[in-house]
Amino acid sequence: MRRPALTPCSLLFGMLLPVAVGAAELYRYVDDQGVTVLSRQGVPPEFIAKGYQVLNEQGRVIQVIPPAPSAEERRQILADKARAGSDAQLLRLYTTPEDVDRALERKLAELDALIGVARGNLQSARTQQANLQSQAAEHERAGREVPEHLLAQIDNQIAEQQRLQKDIGRYQEARKQAQAGFAADRARLGELLGTRP
């Protein structure tokens, strides 16, 4: 007599059946009344976040699902991850605290150069404004109206000076921030390397 052929569906059912029969697990959790509950149906969604245990038929714990972290714990985990990433980046950039000092010197030299250029441009704009105002004064002394283009040029020089003063202020602020940032990097690198900052 010929055996019936096994279909893919019957093969799959045959593979799953022993697992389903042997998988008589219990779930142990604490409900909102503080009562410990054992259940074969699983853990209700509202109690999953509190954590639970999975037990086998003999009552032995085979898996522990810890409670979900609180909002404060999640913030701390994220802060720790960010700190670890920042520390790794710091160690990639610098080998010694002296490397941080050299990087700071380069940054300050770059900012000082920008400040120097801006101050030079500011002095030039002031000189141009003075020349233009002198021309405008000559027109007024001669009893002529000051040409519009001359007034516009004076306004442009004043606006340029204000822009340059703002740039100088920004560069000076960036200089302070660089000093503070590199000092913090140097101190942290010293901690990571176990040396004094």
Short mmCIF file of C-alpha atoms in Angstrom, two decimals:
data_model
loop_
_atom_site.label_atom_id
_atom_site.label_comp_id
_atom_site.label_asym_id
_atom_site.label_seq_id
_atom_site.Cartn_x
_atom_site.Cartn_y
_atom_site.Cartn_z
CA MET A 1 0.00 0.00 0.00
CA ARG A 2 1.30 3.46 -1.00
CA ARG A 3 1.86 6.16 1.65
CA PRO A 4 0.08 9.50 1.19
CA ALA A 5 2.41 12.35 0.07
CA LEU A 6 3.24 15.03 2.62
CA THR A 7 2.30 18.54 1.56
CA PRO A 8 4.34 21.61 2.68
CA CYS A 9 1.43 22.59 4.93
CA SER A 10 1.33 19.24 6.69
CA LEU A 11 5.13 19.29 7.07
CA LEU A 12 4.98 22.72 8.72
CA PHE A 13 2.14 21.63 11.03
CA GLY A 14 4.13 18.54 11.96
CA MET A 15 7.17 20.65 12.86
CA LEU A 16 5.17 23.09 14.97
CA LEU A 17 3.08 20.55 16.83
CA PRO A 18 5.81 19.27 19.19
CA VAL A 19 6.82 22.83 20.05
CA ALA A 20 3.25 23.84 20.82
CA VAL A 21 2.63 20.77 22.93
CA GLY A 22 5.89 21.13 24.89
CA ALA A 23 5.62 24.89 25.30
CA ALA A 24 3.38 24.98 28.36
CA GLU A 25 4.95 28.11 29.83
CA LEU A 26 3.74 30.17 32.74
CA TYR A 27 4.03 33.92 33.03
CA ARG A 28 4.54 35.46 36.46
CA TYR A 29 3.85 39.18 36.92
CA VAL A 30 2.53 41.60 39.53
CA ASP A 31 -0.85 43.23 38.89
CA ASP A 32 -1.93 46.75 39.84
CA GLN A 33 -3.04 45.48 43.29
CA GLY A 34 0.47 44.21 44.03
CA VAL A 35 -0.67 40.59 43.71
CA THR A 36 1.68 38.09 41.99
CA VAL A 37 -0.19 36.41 39.14
CA LEU A 38 0.66 33.17 37.29
CA SER A 39 -0.91 32.87 33.87
CA ARG A 40 -0.66 30.62 30.81
CA GLN A 41 -2.30 33.28 28.62
CA GLY A 42 0.62 35.73 28.85
CA VAL A 43 1.04 39.13 30.49
CA PRO A 44 -1.67 41.76 29.91
CA PRO A 45 -0.28 44.77 28.00
CA GLU A 46 -0.75 47.16 30.93
CA PHE A 47 1.62 45.08 33.12
CA ILE A 48 4.39 44.33 30.58
CA ALA A 49 6.28 47.54 31.40
CA LYS A 50 6.61 46.40 35.06
CA GLY A 51 8.61 43.36 33.93
CA TYR A 52 7.75 39.68 34.32
CA GLN A 53 9.17 36.16 34.41
CA VAL A 54 8.64 33.15 32.16
CA LEU A 55 8.55 29.78 33.93
CA ASN A 56 8.65 26.24 32.52
CA GLU A 57 6.29 23.45 33.51
CA GLN A 58 8.42 22.63 36.55
CA GLY A 59 8.10 26.22 37.81
CA ARG A 60 11.71 27.14 37.06
CA VAL A 61 12.41 30.62 35.75
CA ILE A 62 13.66 30.33 32.18
CA GLN A 63 13.51 34.00 31.23
CA VAL A 64 13.37 37.31 33.10
CA ILE A 65 12.02 40.39 31.35
CA PRO A 66 13.18 43.41 33.37
CA PRO A 67 10.93 46.41 33.97
CA ALA A 68 11.02 49.15 31.36
CA PRO A 69 13.26 52.04 32.41
CA SER A 70 11.59 55.13 33.87
CA ALA A 71 11.71 58.46 32.03
CA GLU A 72 14.63 59.55 34.23
CA GLU A 73 16.47 56.26 33.61
CA ARG A 74 15.91 56.63 29.84
CA ARG A 75 17.33 60.17 29.98
CA GLN A 76 20.34 58.85 31.90
CA ILE A 77 20.86 56.02 29.39
CA LEU A 78 20.77 58.52 26.51
CA ALA A 79 23.13 60.87 28.34
CA ASP A 80 25.55 57.98 29.04
CA LYS A 81 25.47 56.95 25.37
CA ALA A 82 26.10 60.53 24.26
CA ARG A 83 28.98 60.82 26.74
CA ALA A 84 30.50 57.54 25.54
CA GLY A 85 30.26 58.75 21.93
CA SER A 86 31.80 62.09 22.86
CA ASP A 87 34.62 60.35 24.76
CA ALA A 88 35.33 58.05 21.80
CA GLN A 89 35.47 61.07 19.48
CA LEU A 90 37.84 62.85 21.88
CA LEU A 91 40.17 59.84 21.97
CA ARG A 92 40.16 59.68 18.16
CA LEU A 93 41.10 63.38 17.89
CA TYR A 94 43.77 63.64 20.58
CA THR A 95 46.41 61.32 22.00
CA THR A 96 47.66 63.60 24.77
CA PRO A 97 46.45 66.76 26.54
CA GLU A 98 49.24 68.63 24.73
CA ASP A 99 47.48 67.80 21.42
CA VAL A 100 44.47 69.71 22.74
CA ASP A 101 46.71 72.68 23.58
CA ARG A 102 48.11 72.71 20.05
CA ALA A 103 44.62 72.51 18.54
CA LEU A 104 43.53 75.44 20.73
CA GLU A 105 46.54 77.48 19.62
CA ARG A 106 45.66 76.84 15.96
CA LYS A 107 42.01 77.79 16.53
CA LEU A 108 42.93 80.99 18.39
CA ALA A 109 45.44 81.95 15.69
CA GLU A 110 42.73 81.45 13.06
CA LEU A 111 40.24 83.60 14.98
CA ASP A 112 42.89 86.26 15.72
CA ALA A 113 43.64 86.45 11.99
CA LEU A 114 39.92 86.94 11.23
CA ILE A 115 39.71 89.64 13.92
CA GLY A 116 42.79 91.35 12.45
CA VAL A 117 41.31 91.36 8.93
CA ALA A 118 37.97 92.66 10.21
CA ARG A 119 39.70 95.43 12.20
CA GLY A 120 41.73 96.41 9.12
CA ASN A 121 38.55 96.52 7.03
CA LEU A 122 36.83 98.55 9.75
CA GLN A 123 39.63 101.12 9.74
CA SER A 124 39.44 101.29 5.95
CA ALA A 125 35.64 101.79 6.08
CA ARG A 126 36.08 104.61 8.62
CA THR A 127 38.67 106.31 6.40
CA GLN A 128 36.38 106.02 3.37
CA GLN A 129 33.48 107.42 5.37
CA ALA A 130 35.63 110.36 6.50
CA ASN A 131 36.66 111.06 2.88
CA LEU A 132 33.07 110.89 1.67
CA GLN A 133 31.89 113.17 4.49
CA SER A 134 34.65 115.62 3.56
CA GLN A 135 33.37 115.65 -0.03
CA ALA A 136 29.82 116.18 1.22
CA ALA A 137 31.03 119.09 3.39
CA GLU A 138 32.69 120.69 0.34
CA HIS A 139 29.38 120.55 -1.52
CA GLU A 140 27.59 122.16 1.43
CA ARG A 141 30.22 124.91 1.80
CA ALA A 142 29.89 125.71 -1.91
CA GLY A 143 26.13 126.04 -1.42
CA ARG A 144 25.39 122.93 -3.51
CA GLU A 145 23.13 120.09 -2.52
CA VAL A 146 24.97 116.92 -1.57
CA PRO A 147 24.48 114.36 -4.40
CA GLU A 148 22.31 111.35 -3.56
CA HIS A 149 24.99 108.86 -4.60
CA LEU A 150 27.42 110.47 -2.13
CA LEU A 151 24.88 110.18 0.73
CA ALA A 152 24.20 106.55 -0.26
CA GLN A 153 27.94 105.80 -0.17
CA ILE A 154 28.24 107.34 3.31
CA ASP A 155 25.28 105.19 4.49
CA ASN A 156 26.92 102.10 2.96
CA GLN A 157 30.18 102.79 4.81
CA ILE A 158 28.30 103.23 8.10
CA ALA A 159 26.42 99.95 7.51
CA GLU A 160 29.69 98.21 6.60
CA GLN A 161 31.28 99.40 9.85
CA GLN A 162 28.35 98.08 11.88
CA ARG A 163 28.60 94.72 10.10
CA LEU A 164 32.35 94.52 10.73
CA GLN A 165 31.91 95.42 14.42
CA LYS A 166 29.36 92.60 14.73
CA ASP A 167 31.81 90.23 13.02
CA ILE A 168 34.58 91.23 15.43
CA GLY A 169 32.20 90.65 18.35
CA ARG A 170 31.30 87.21 16.97
CA TYR A 171 34.95 86.25 16.52
CA GLN A 172 35.78 87.41 20.05
CA GLU A 173 32.87 85.37 21.44
CA ALA A 174 34.02 82.36 19.38
CA ARG A 175 37.49 82.85 20.89
CA LYS A 176 36.06 82.66 24.44
CA GLN A 177 33.98 79.61 23.57
CA ALA A 178 36.99 77.91 21.99
CA GLN A 179 39.06 78.48 25.13
CA ALA A 180 36.28 77.07 27.34
CA GLY A 181 35.57 74.14 25.00
CA PHE A 182 39.20 73.12 24.59
CA ALA A 183 39.79 73.47 28.35
CA ALA A 184 36.86 71.07 28.96
CA ASP A 185 38.22 68.68 26.29
CA ARG A 186 41.68 68.79 27.87
CA ALA A 187 40.28 68.05 31.34
CA ARG A 188 38.11 65.18 30.07
CA LEU A 189 40.96 63.71 28.04
CA GLY A 190 43.12 63.83 31.17
CA GLU A 191 40.44 61.87 33.04
CA LEU A 192 40.13 59.30 30.25
CA LEU A 193 43.89 58.84 30.02
CA GLY A 194 44.29 58.85 33.81
CA THR A 195 46.56 61.89 33.79
CA ARG A 196 46.21 65.28 35.38
CA PRO A 197 44.58 67.88 33.13
#
